[in-house]
Amino acid sequence: MRMTRSIAQQSFDALLRSQIVWMFITIFAVLVSVSAYLGWSATHTVQSIYLDAVQYFESLNQEPPTNPVLQTSPLALMRNMVTYISLIGALAAIIVGHQLVANDKKSGTIPLLFTHPISAKQYAFGKFWALGKMLFAMSLIVTIFGGVLLLVLPAVQIDETRWMQFIAFVVLSWVYMSIFGTLALGFAARVESQSSALLMPILFLLIATFILPEVTGNIHPTAAINPISALAATPNSGFFRISSSLIGMLSLEEAYLYQSAKLLDFLPDALAYRSPIPPIFTLMSGLAGSIVCAYLFIQKMLKTTGDFNV
Amino acid sequence: MFKSTIRTIAQKDIKLSIRDQFILLATGFLTLAALISLVTGAIALATDVATYEHAKVTLLALGKSVDQLAAPEFYPLKLMRGAVEQIEIMGAIIGILIGYRAAIGERGRLTLALILTRPVTRMQFLGGKFLSAFVLIFGGLALVFFVSSLMLYFISGVGLNAVDYVRIAITWFCASIYIMVFFTLAFGLSLHLKTPSHALLYSFIIWLMVVLIAPQIGDTLDPDNQVAGGVFKQLHVPKAEEDRIKAGYAGFESIRGGIEAASITKHFERFGFAVLGIKDTYTGVPLADILKEKSSDFWWIVLTELGLAVLVFALPISSNRLTKE
């Protein structure tokens, strides 16, 4: 346990010294704040359009329609965060996971480390712990910016239940990012080429985000990054019913989006999840699978050689 | 001599890409992504047609008119929408990988220093690299579009006419230049940065911003996308009043438009969707009229590539950057 903790602490400190990790985290923080601004801006614009429309209807002595802003939950202001976490958050997690092992390989530390009485298991758990800590820090950024947005807007009233929903969304985001971070950690341990080790988890991310939603629900790639457009009903066709049943359980990004939409109250009414397997189960299975994969890859990692091949 | 050196370097790179199967895998992956888009789009369209036919039969059985039913329109090239979007996203990544590999291959194997000890100028070396990328990207995309066109014929059961093939060819050409932009970006960064793996990461960041984030921000800032069905439709505001209200947000719309215009991907999407008639306003419009209207989007892509290429050719290769790190 002590060794695991030492490895975790050293790895975490190395991440804090890494410029590239700081760059990705900064970009992530900027985009999360942009998403908070977009939420405010979009709502403010719709509100202004509504007030203009009210003046028009009053000039005609007609009853104005209901304000569309009031029909949505205040948590829905943060729907764009879902997109940015699923893209830049996952990419940042991949970089962090990759760097955790790549740094050791490039510095030639691995052969030296395993001359000591350290098992691959202790090494793996140390790395998982460091990854978890770093992704927790990133989730804290989401919490802070999201929390500030909800507190600052005067028209927004958040009760205790909605705060709990928001916290649940942050935890869910941590789980989603951890899946890709752990995968990247595993590939960095096993694959001999550094660029391939980086590209493999990115390929998984691309398939999850842009290909699987097309197969399960005919969601076009650019629609997949819009939190509203991506929540379309499955076309009423035998092919999509079968594909969404079989492949839907593997579609991590759809599971994350659906569950986030439910927590942030922007899920369209009566929209059923495509797969018969609940989304939270898909995500937890994905996390468990990636941890097992990474653990096995670290076990099989060559411990007598240092650097990547290319 | 000048030309044969460029050709030799290009041939070497092309042979290497084919030998390690990278280009085959990349092209295969993109072709598969495009075909998935085509097939799923066709299935969704078939579902719409079946739904329409069922509704028509029901209405006729009840003795009602079918005039109010909007029949789904079938334009084969519209099925290529998903394929174009996959090229926008995945194609850009393939361009980045080709650019990264073109630089890291030489630096990693220490052949860059070796090449530069020969009577090979920087221009010849870079020219050879660009020529190989040109062949790989244009050739790879030609295969993607060829297979997609073939699949389109079998799916739709409708033969494409000569104009349709010209539209596809023009889109192929524009898509190739679009991907060359990302090749040039990644190649330049990988050649000149101290740590090439960081160049790959910076390229991915730029890809993320330009291909995904900027268009998404532009899309999100559109108030019509914030309310299901559109804000003006939900408020039942007449068109004239809608236009009057929109005029009051001209500044906001300019900012939104500016963010979208900053993304080269948006320009490619606008051009491709217009030429292929994917966007409803351009369906059935003569090609010459579309090319005239959308020439600014095309030139934006071409000039971006030219600008980046000039920068890469102008920068000298530092003697500190001849090896990997």
XYZ file of C-alpha atoms in Angstrom:
635
model
C 0.000 0.000 0.000
C 2.855 2.349 0.905
C 4.583 1.619 -2.402
C 1.351 2.179 -4.324
C 0.883 5.495 -2.577
C 4.476 6.534 -3.334
C 4.053 5.694 -7.011
C 0.750 7.579 -7.075
C 2.254 10.656 -5.403
C 5.332 10.692 -7.621
C 3.193 10.257 -10.752
C 0.811 13.002 -9.734
C 3.718 15.362 -9.029
C 5.210 14.523 -12.439
C 1.877 15.376 -14.075
C 1.854 18.736 -12.307
C 5.287 19.448 -13.789
C 4.183 18.529 -17.307
C 3.554 21.526 -19.560
C 1.456 19.540 -21.972
C -0.886 18.372 -19.195
C -1.272 21.939 -17.952
C -2.018 23.082 -21.483
C -4.822 20.571 -21.916
C -6.262 21.295 -18.505
C -6.209 25.018 -19.255
C -7.995 24.464 -22.549
C -10.503 22.266 -20.737
C -11.093 24.959 -18.107
C -11.491 27.644 -20.774
C -14.013 25.583 -22.714
C -15.989 24.702 -19.599
C -16.217 28.431 -18.809
C -17.181 29.101 -22.448
C -19.937 26.512 -22.177
C -21.187 28.243 -19.032
C -21.184 31.556 -20.917
C -22.962 29.976 -23.889
C -25.636 28.672 -21.574
C -26.190 32.140 -20.177
C -25.981 33.844 -23.599
C -28.399 31.489 -25.333
C -30.951 31.825 -22.524
C -30.547 35.596 -22.408
C -31.064 35.845 -26.185
C -34.173 33.659 -26.158
C -35.497 35.748 -23.251
C -34.896 38.969 -25.230
C -36.576 37.538 -28.329
C -39.527 36.537 -26.168
C -39.870 40.069 -24.746
C -39.814 41.497 -28.307
C -42.467 38.958 -29.301
C -44.603 39.914 -26.261
C -44.580 43.572 -27.378
C -45.721 42.465 -30.832
C -48.610 40.366 -29.471
C -49.656 43.119 -27.064
C -49.762 45.590 -29.962
C -52.271 43.244 -31.608
C -54.197 42.814 -28.312
C -53.394 39.124 -28.389
C -52.411 36.863 -25.520
C -48.623 36.268 -25.665
C -47.466 32.628 -25.602
C -45.617 31.064 -22.649
C -41.994 32.032 -22.197
C -39.901 29.109 -23.555
C -37.149 29.978 -21.027
C -39.434 29.128 -18.118
C -40.229 25.766 -19.656
C -36.653 24.590 -19.212
C -34.862 23.699 -16.031
C -32.002 26.003 -14.897
C -29.666 22.985 -14.993
C -30.219 22.792 -18.750
C -28.047 25.921 -19.064
C -25.077 23.588 -18.701
C -25.946 21.245 -21.552
C -22.986 22.420 -23.639
C -20.652 21.258 -20.887
C -21.700 17.720 -21.790
C -20.290 18.158 -25.295
C -17.054 19.732 -24.151
C -16.460 17.148 -21.446
C -17.129 14.315 -23.892
C -14.613 15.829 -26.347
C -11.899 17.884 -24.693
C -12.399 16.295 -21.284
C -11.951 12.818 -22.736
C -8.985 13.995 -24.841
C -7.358 15.605 -21.797
C -7.910 12.376 -19.855
C -6.224 10.455 -22.688
C -3.219 12.791 -22.526
C -2.999 12.445 -18.739
C -3.277 8.649 -18.888
C -0.713 8.473 -21.673
C 1.750 10.768 -19.906
C 1.563 8.757 -16.670
C 3.323 5.812 -18.300
C 5.028 7.548 -21.229
C 7.005 9.785 -18.871
C 8.383 6.715 -17.079
C 9.236 5.028 -20.358
C 10.959 8.052 -21.885
C 12.960 8.797 -18.763
C 14.125 5.160 -18.608
C 12.659 4.800 -15.098
C 10.814 1.546 -15.661
C 13.775 -0.875 -15.620
C 15.122 0.956 -12.558
C 11.751 0.878 -10.789
C 11.329 -2.863 -11.228
C 14.739 -3.651 -9.785
C 13.055 -2.679 -6.532
C 10.494 -4.937 -4.795
C 7.592 -3.382 -6.648
C 4.979 -5.544 -8.289
C 3.187 -4.661 -11.518
C -0.007 -4.596 -9.461
C 1.359 -1.893 -7.162
C 2.580 0.078 -10.170
C -0.803 -0.225 -11.901
C -2.791 0.839 -8.851
C -0.425 3.711 -8.205
C -1.030 4.959 -11.732
C -4.803 4.495 -11.478
C -4.796 6.476 -8.259
C -2.800 9.341 -9.817
C -5.125 9.368 -12.834
C -8.176 9.407 -10.583
C -6.768 12.333 -8.599
C -6.010 14.393 -11.694
C -9.431 13.738 -13.213
C -11.001 14.637 -9.862
C -9.208 17.988 -10.100
C -10.639 18.481 -13.589
C -14.105 17.579 -12.333
C -13.642 20.207 -9.621
C -13.176 22.785 -12.402
C -16.550 21.736 -13.835
C -18.121 22.004 -10.389
C -16.735 25.487 -9.799
C -17.718 26.971 -13.149
C -21.099 25.285 -13.173
C -21.767 26.278 -9.601
C -20.804 29.908 -10.250
C -23.130 30.042 -13.261
C -26.044 28.702 -11.246
C -25.391 31.097 -8.360
C -24.785 34.206 -10.455
C -27.865 34.156 -12.665
C -30.617 36.103 -10.859
C -33.563 34.361 -12.498
C -32.224 30.928 -11.595
C -33.376 29.239 -8.404
C -31.779 25.910 -7.569
C -33.212 23.690 -4.875
C -31.391 20.913 -3.029
C -32.546 18.195 -5.431
C -31.118 20.037 -8.409
C -27.805 20.619 -6.640
C -27.627 16.865 -6.032
C -28.384 16.264 -9.713
C -25.565 18.630 -10.643
C -23.115 16.830 -8.352
C -24.234 13.501 -9.825
C -23.494 14.905 -13.299
C -19.968 15.859 -12.203
C -19.385 12.349 -10.851
C -20.723 10.866 -14.093
C -18.317 13.080 -16.062
C -15.434 11.825 -13.905
C -16.448 8.227 -14.758
C -16.613 9.000 -18.493
C -13.223 10.718 -18.563
C -11.708 7.908 -16.479
C -12.671 5.327 -19.103
C -10.524 6.984 -21.746
C -7.755 7.968 -19.362
C -7.400 4.379 -18.188
C -7.420 3.076 -21.758
C -4.645 5.509 -22.673
C -2.644 4.407 -19.638
C -2.947 0.785 -20.721
C -1.970 1.434 -24.329
C 1.038 3.501 -23.267
C 2.218 0.512 -21.230
C 1.722 -2.086 -23.919
C 2.293 -0.468 -27.301
C 5.869 -0.010 -28.445
C 5.330 3.064 -30.573
C 4.524 6.281 -28.700
C 2.385 7.745 -31.439
C 0.402 4.501 -31.783
C -0.058 4.405 -28.000
C -1.579 7.875 -28.210
C -3.653 7.216 -31.296
C -5.336 4.005 -30.149
C -7.416 5.588 -27.350
C -8.138 8.568 -29.614
C -9.468 6.134 -32.200
C -11.742 4.641 -29.527
C -12.981 8.124 -28.694
C -13.703 8.884 -32.355
C -15.577 5.633 -32.880
C -17.609 6.157 -29.700
C -18.454 9.762 -30.585
C -18.970 9.719 -34.353
C -19.547 6.208 -35.645
C -21.596 4.289 -33.087
C -24.354 6.964 -32.805
C -24.764 6.754 -36.580
C -25.246 3.018 -36.473
C -27.644 3.040 -33.523
C -29.752 6.055 -34.427
C -28.639 7.665 -37.683
C -27.166 10.594 -35.804
C -24.940 12.483 -38.236
C -21.386 13.127 -36.982
C -21.782 16.880 -36.586
C -25.160 16.432 -34.905
C -23.490 14.082 -32.425
C -21.655 17.064 -30.887
C -24.804 19.110 -30.401
C -26.454 18.081 -27.122
C -29.961 18.838 -28.466
C -29.620 17.259 -31.935
C -27.929 14.145 -30.572
C -31.002 13.307 -28.477
C -33.171 12.377 -31.415
C -35.601 9.477 -31.352
C -34.406 6.290 -33.029
C -35.857 5.979 -36.547
C -38.733 3.515 -36.552
C -37.005 0.827 -38.560
C -36.116 -2.807 -37.927
C -32.436 -2.169 -38.662
C -32.119 0.591 -36.068
C -34.137 -1.326 -33.487
C -31.743 -4.259 -33.814
C -28.574 -2.171 -34.050
C -29.509 -0.024 -31.078
C -30.286 -3.145 -29.031
C -27.042 -4.894 -29.916
C -24.596 -2.010 -30.292
C -26.260 0.539 -28.038
C -24.805 -1.097 -24.949
C -21.305 -0.408 -26.312
C -22.033 3.204 -27.182
C -20.310 4.989 -24.303
C -20.839 8.521 -25.570
C -24.571 7.989 -26.066
C -24.834 6.519 -22.576
C -23.012 9.528 -21.130
C -25.123 11.990 -23.097
C -28.429 10.344 -22.184
C -27.634 10.081 -18.490
C -26.284 13.647 -18.397
C -29.382 14.939 -20.158
C -31.496 13.196 -17.541
C -29.497 14.711 -14.681
C -29.399 18.208 -16.206
C -33.107 18.128 -17.105
C -32.784 18.617 -20.855
C -33.850 15.148 -21.911
C -36.817 15.387 -24.313
C -40.027 14.053 -22.812
C -40.711 10.348 -23.333
C -37.395 9.765 -25.113
C -36.417 6.196 -24.322
C -32.808 5.081 -24.185
C -31.813 3.192 -27.315
C -30.335 0.154 -25.625
C -32.196 -2.200 -23.268
C -29.151 -1.916 -20.956
C -29.375 1.187 -18.727
C -26.774 3.847 -19.619
C -25.228 3.917 -16.160
C -24.534 0.193 -16.490
C -22.850 0.761 -19.858
C -20.622 3.429 -18.355
C -19.675 1.432 -15.271
C -18.970 -1.626 -17.430
C -16.852 0.565 -19.687
C -14.867 1.787 -16.703
C -14.422 -1.710 -15.293
C -13.392 -3.011 -18.707
C -10.831 -0.270 -19.252
C -9.338 -0.829 -15.782
C -9.037 -4.566 -16.412
C -7.511 -3.906 -19.844
C -4.995 -1.411 -18.480
C -4.105 -3.723 -15.586
C -3.424 -6.634 -17.954
C -1.402 -4.404 -20.292
C 0.760 -3.197 -17.401
C 1.299 -6.806 -16.313
C 2.506 -7.607 -19.839
C 4.581 -4.421 -20.141
C 8.263 -5.007 -20.855
C 9.982 -4.051 -17.655
C 13.534 -4.495 -18.799
C 13.536 -1.899 -21.549
C 12.962 1.812 -21.280
C 11.924 4.075 -24.111
C 9.335 3.637 -26.848
C 10.619 2.325 -30.174
C 9.519 5.323 -32.214
C 17.603 16.892 -61.539
C 15.425 19.172 -59.399
C 12.262 17.362 -60.453
C 13.755 13.869 -60.155
C 14.914 14.557 -56.572
C 11.425 15.674 -55.585
C 9.949 12.639 -57.306
C 12.413 10.294 -55.584
C 11.581 11.642 -52.139
C 7.856 11.459 -52.913
C 8.102 7.897 -54.238
C 10.017 6.811 -51.142
C 7.328 8.234 -48.846
C 4.489 6.714 -50.863
C 6.157 3.280 -50.918
C 6.762 3.470 -47.178
C 3.126 4.363 -46.478
C 1.907 1.504 -48.629
C 4.446 -0.948 -47.195
C 3.538 -0.338 -43.548
C -0.110 -0.340 -44.578
C -0.812 2.922 -42.808
C -2.439 4.582 -45.804
C -4.438 1.450 -46.546
C -5.734 1.315 -42.974
C -6.518 5.018 -42.901
C -8.299 4.998 -46.258
C -10.105 1.790 -45.323
C -11.291 3.301 -42.052
C -12.537 6.466 -43.746
C -14.255 4.457 -46.483
C -15.958 2.311 -43.861
C -17.113 5.407 -41.944
C -18.481 6.927 -45.169
C -20.263 3.703 -46.136
C -21.835 3.391 -42.689
C -23.168 6.931 -43.101
C -24.543 6.127 -46.556
C -26.233 2.909 -45.505
C -27.769 4.283 -42.297
C -28.952 7.365 -44.175
C -30.569 5.206 -46.839
C -32.283 3.036 -44.234
C -33.630 6.122 -42.454
C -34.926 7.479 -45.775
C -36.571 4.149 -46.578
C -38.271 4.350 -43.176
C -39.591 7.838 -44.001
C -40.920 6.591 -47.332
C -42.647 3.636 -45.670
C -44.193 5.952 -43.057
C -45.437 8.287 -45.795
C -46.933 5.423 -47.827
C -48.705 4.070 -44.749
C -50.112 7.506 -43.888
C -51.221 7.985 -47.504
C -53.051 4.663 -47.571
C -54.754 5.451 -44.251
C -55.900 8.891 -45.416
C -57.187 7.583 -48.740
C -59.057 4.800 -46.949
C -60.749 7.468 -44.809
C -61.645 9.380 -47.960
C -59.387 12.308 -47.081
C -57.047 14.289 -49.296
C -53.310 13.571 -49.215
C -52.393 17.106 -50.317
C -51.276 18.128 -46.854
C -48.901 15.201 -46.544
C -45.341 16.159 -47.419
C -43.850 13.388 -49.499
C -40.204 12.618 -48.696
C -38.068 13.836 -51.570
C -35.385 11.614 -52.960
C -32.146 13.101 -54.236
C -29.436 10.433 -54.218
C -26.590 12.853 -53.519
C -28.281 13.931 -50.288
C -27.400 10.530 -48.879
C -23.762 11.639 -48.960
C -24.275 14.079 -46.119
C -22.941 11.742 -43.449
C -20.010 10.778 -45.673
C -19.051 14.449 -46.148
C -19.240 15.018 -42.399
C -17.068 11.970 -41.733
C -14.494 13.368 -44.168
C -14.638 16.701 -42.341
C -13.869 15.061 -39.027
C -11.946 11.845 -39.685
C -10.357 13.041 -42.908
C -8.789 15.949 -41.047
C -7.251 13.520 -38.550
C -5.853 11.390 -41.362
C -4.283 14.523 -42.806
C -2.703 15.247 -39.416
C -1.343 11.705 -39.171
C 0.132 11.810 -42.685
C 1.801 15.128 -41.857
C 3.115 13.889 -38.523
C 4.488 10.693 -40.043
C 6.107 12.558 -42.931
C 8.199 14.524 -40.423
C 8.694 12.061 -37.558
C 9.761 9.304 -39.929
C 12.804 11.311 -40.996
C 13.601 12.654 -37.545
C 13.090 9.331 -35.758
C 15.237 7.301 -38.134
C 17.860 10.099 -38.329
C 17.455 10.178 -42.088
C 16.714 13.893 -42.126
C 20.291 14.733 -41.256
C 21.466 12.188 -43.844
C 19.271 13.668 -46.588
C 20.498 17.170 -45.869
C 24.153 16.096 -46.249
C 23.303 15.179 -49.840
C 22.966 17.795 -52.588
C 19.270 18.121 -51.768
C 17.918 21.575 -51.106
C 15.300 22.306 -48.507
C 12.837 23.147 -51.284
C 13.382 19.767 -52.945
C 12.965 17.910 -49.667
C 9.774 19.769 -48.756
C 8.523 19.555 -52.336
C 8.936 15.783 -52.247
C 7.019 15.570 -48.985
C 4.177 17.688 -50.292
C 4.024 15.722 -53.522
C 3.730 12.417 -51.630
C 1.012 13.862 -49.389
C -0.796 15.172 -52.452
C -0.774 11.717 -54.060
C -1.755 9.882 -50.861
C -4.563 12.266 -49.910
C -6.009 12.861 -53.366
C -5.684 9.173 -54.202
C -7.107 7.956 -50.911
C -10.080 10.300 -51.105
C -10.691 9.351 -54.731
C -11.094 5.776 -53.542
C -13.473 6.859 -50.770
C -15.641 8.856 -53.169
C -15.516 6.123 -55.831
C -16.689 3.435 -53.414
C -19.328 5.793 -51.986
C -20.647 6.598 -55.481
C -20.819 2.915 -56.315
C -22.661 2.166 -53.094
C -24.970 5.090 -53.773
C -25.931 3.552 -57.097
C -26.709 0.180 -55.521
C -28.575 1.671 -52.567
C -30.672 4.152 -54.502
C -31.243 1.977 -57.554
C -31.015 5.219 -59.488
C -28.124 5.896 -61.852
C -26.221 9.109 -61.322
C -26.036 11.395 -64.333
C -22.959 13.151 -65.681
C -23.632 16.331 -63.684
C -23.885 14.316 -60.472
C -20.445 12.836 -61.162
C -19.059 16.303 -61.813
C -20.508 17.448 -58.474
C -18.868 14.508 -56.718
C -15.556 15.220 -58.459
C -15.621 18.880 -57.411
C -16.400 17.916 -53.817
C -13.546 15.372 -53.921
C -11.138 18.046 -55.093
C -12.207 20.498 -52.391
C -12.097 17.771 -49.721
C -8.539 16.889 -50.752
C -7.352 20.485 -50.382
C -9.180 20.674 -47.039
C -7.269 17.626 -45.761
C -4.009 19.011 -47.162
C -4.488 21.961 -44.777
C -4.253 19.608 -41.815
C -1.342 17.742 -43.368
C 0.569 20.999 -43.781
C -0.211 22.059 -40.222
C 0.925 18.786 -38.647
C 3.951 18.452 -40.938
C 5.143 21.954 -40.167
C 4.712 21.549 -36.413
C 6.335 18.087 -36.347
C 9.311 19.286 -38.370
C 10.029 22.349 -36.290
C 9.012 21.605 -32.718
C 11.598 20.150 -30.364
C 9.327 17.280 -29.273
C 7.388 15.855 -32.222
C 4.826 14.100 -30.008
C 3.874 17.552 -28.695
C 3.371 18.601 -32.317
C 0.834 15.800 -32.674
C -0.972 17.003 -29.565
C -0.979 20.638 -30.709
C -2.343 19.499 -34.065
C -5.132 17.651 -32.283
C -5.951 20.734 -30.230
C -6.217 22.826 -33.393
C -8.326 20.069 -34.976
C -10.631 20.088 -31.981
C -11.029 23.877 -32.042
C -11.422 24.321 -35.779
C -13.354 21.171 -36.696
C -15.572 20.662 -33.680
C -15.655 23.524 -31.184
C -15.948 26.600 -33.434
C -18.818 25.165 -35.537
C -20.482 23.917 -32.360
C -20.261 27.340 -30.724
C -21.741 28.937 -33.830
C -24.514 26.364 -33.823
C -25.186 26.836 -30.108
C -25.344 30.617 -30.328
C -28.190 30.296 -32.829
C -31.290 31.018 -30.693
C -33.365 28.816 -32.984
C -31.372 25.815 -31.812
C -32.051 26.503 -28.116
C -35.729 25.626 -28.253
C -37.079 22.384 -29.711
C -38.607 23.162 -33.092
C -37.204 26.691 -33.227
C -37.926 29.654 -30.969
C -39.933 31.648 -33.525
C -42.070 28.628 -34.469
C -42.850 27.950 -30.841
C -43.842 31.589 -30.278
C -46.002 31.454 -33.464
C -44.419 34.665 -34.684
C -45.184 35.503 -38.351
C -42.257 35.627 -40.791
C -42.308 39.407 -41.228
C -42.167 39.959 -37.471
C -39.478 37.252 -37.160
C -37.319 39.136 -39.673
C -37.887 42.406 -37.852
C -36.848 40.897 -34.511
C -33.812 39.209 -36.095
C -32.692 42.543 -37.537
C -32.328 43.777 -33.968
C -29.785 41.048 -33.279
C -27.591 41.754 -36.279
C -24.550 42.335 -34.073
C -25.044 39.054 -32.249
C -25.536 37.264 -35.558
C -22.326 38.831 -36.886
C -20.367 37.461 -33.932
C -21.949 34.065 -34.391
C -21.266 34.143 -38.119
C -17.689 35.271 -37.464
C -17.009 32.322 -35.168
C -18.369 29.917 -37.766
C -16.435 31.619 -40.579
C -13.194 31.195 -38.610
C -13.544 27.452 -39.029
C -12.245 26.076 -42.300
C -14.422 23.037 -41.680
C -17.536 25.171 -41.869
C -16.400 26.523 -45.242
C -15.823 23.019 -46.560
C -19.191 21.880 -45.215
C -21.008 24.824 -46.795
C -19.272 24.248 -50.128
C -19.766 20.467 -50.119
C -23.400 20.619 -49.020
C -24.191 23.216 -51.671
C -22.440 21.446 -54.553
C -23.987 18.080 -53.714
C -27.407 19.660 -53.155
C -27.538 18.335 -49.594
C -28.798 21.644 -48.231
C -32.416 22.101 -49.319
C -31.884 25.618 -50.662
C -29.383 24.242 -53.198
C -31.203 21.062 -54.227
C -31.871 21.160 -57.945
C -30.006 24.462 -58.399
C -27.683 24.515 -61.463
C -24.066 23.730 -60.612
C -22.702 26.885 -62.238
C -24.864 29.083 -59.996
C -23.758 27.192 -56.887
C -20.076 27.456 -57.797
C -20.435 31.167 -58.335
C -22.161 31.664 -54.987
C -19.873 29.392 -53.016
C -16.572 30.352 -54.616
C -15.617 32.340 -51.482
C -15.793 29.168 -49.355
C -13.630 27.307 -51.868
C -11.040 30.069 -52.051
C -10.944 30.349 -48.271
C -9.787 26.701 -48.139
C -7.315 27.092 -50.986
C -5.774 30.259 -49.561
C -5.498 28.717 -46.089
C -3.543 25.828 -47.569
C -1.388 28.154 -49.657
C -0.638 30.345 -46.666
C 0.370 27.404 -44.477
C 2.442 25.871 -47.264
C 4.305 29.139 -47.838
C 5.058 29.302 -44.116
C 6.399 25.741 -44.043
C 8.562 26.326 -47.126
C 9.840 29.644 -45.794
C 10.935 28.374 -42.368
C 14.491 27.001 -42.387
C 15.042 23.557 -40.894
C 16.980 24.065 -37.703
C 20.051 21.901 -37.152
C 18.682 21.287 -33.642
C 15.615 19.604 -35.111
C 17.254 16.916 -37.193
C 16.567 14.183 -34.665
C 13.496 13.103 -32.738
C 14.323 14.869 -29.458
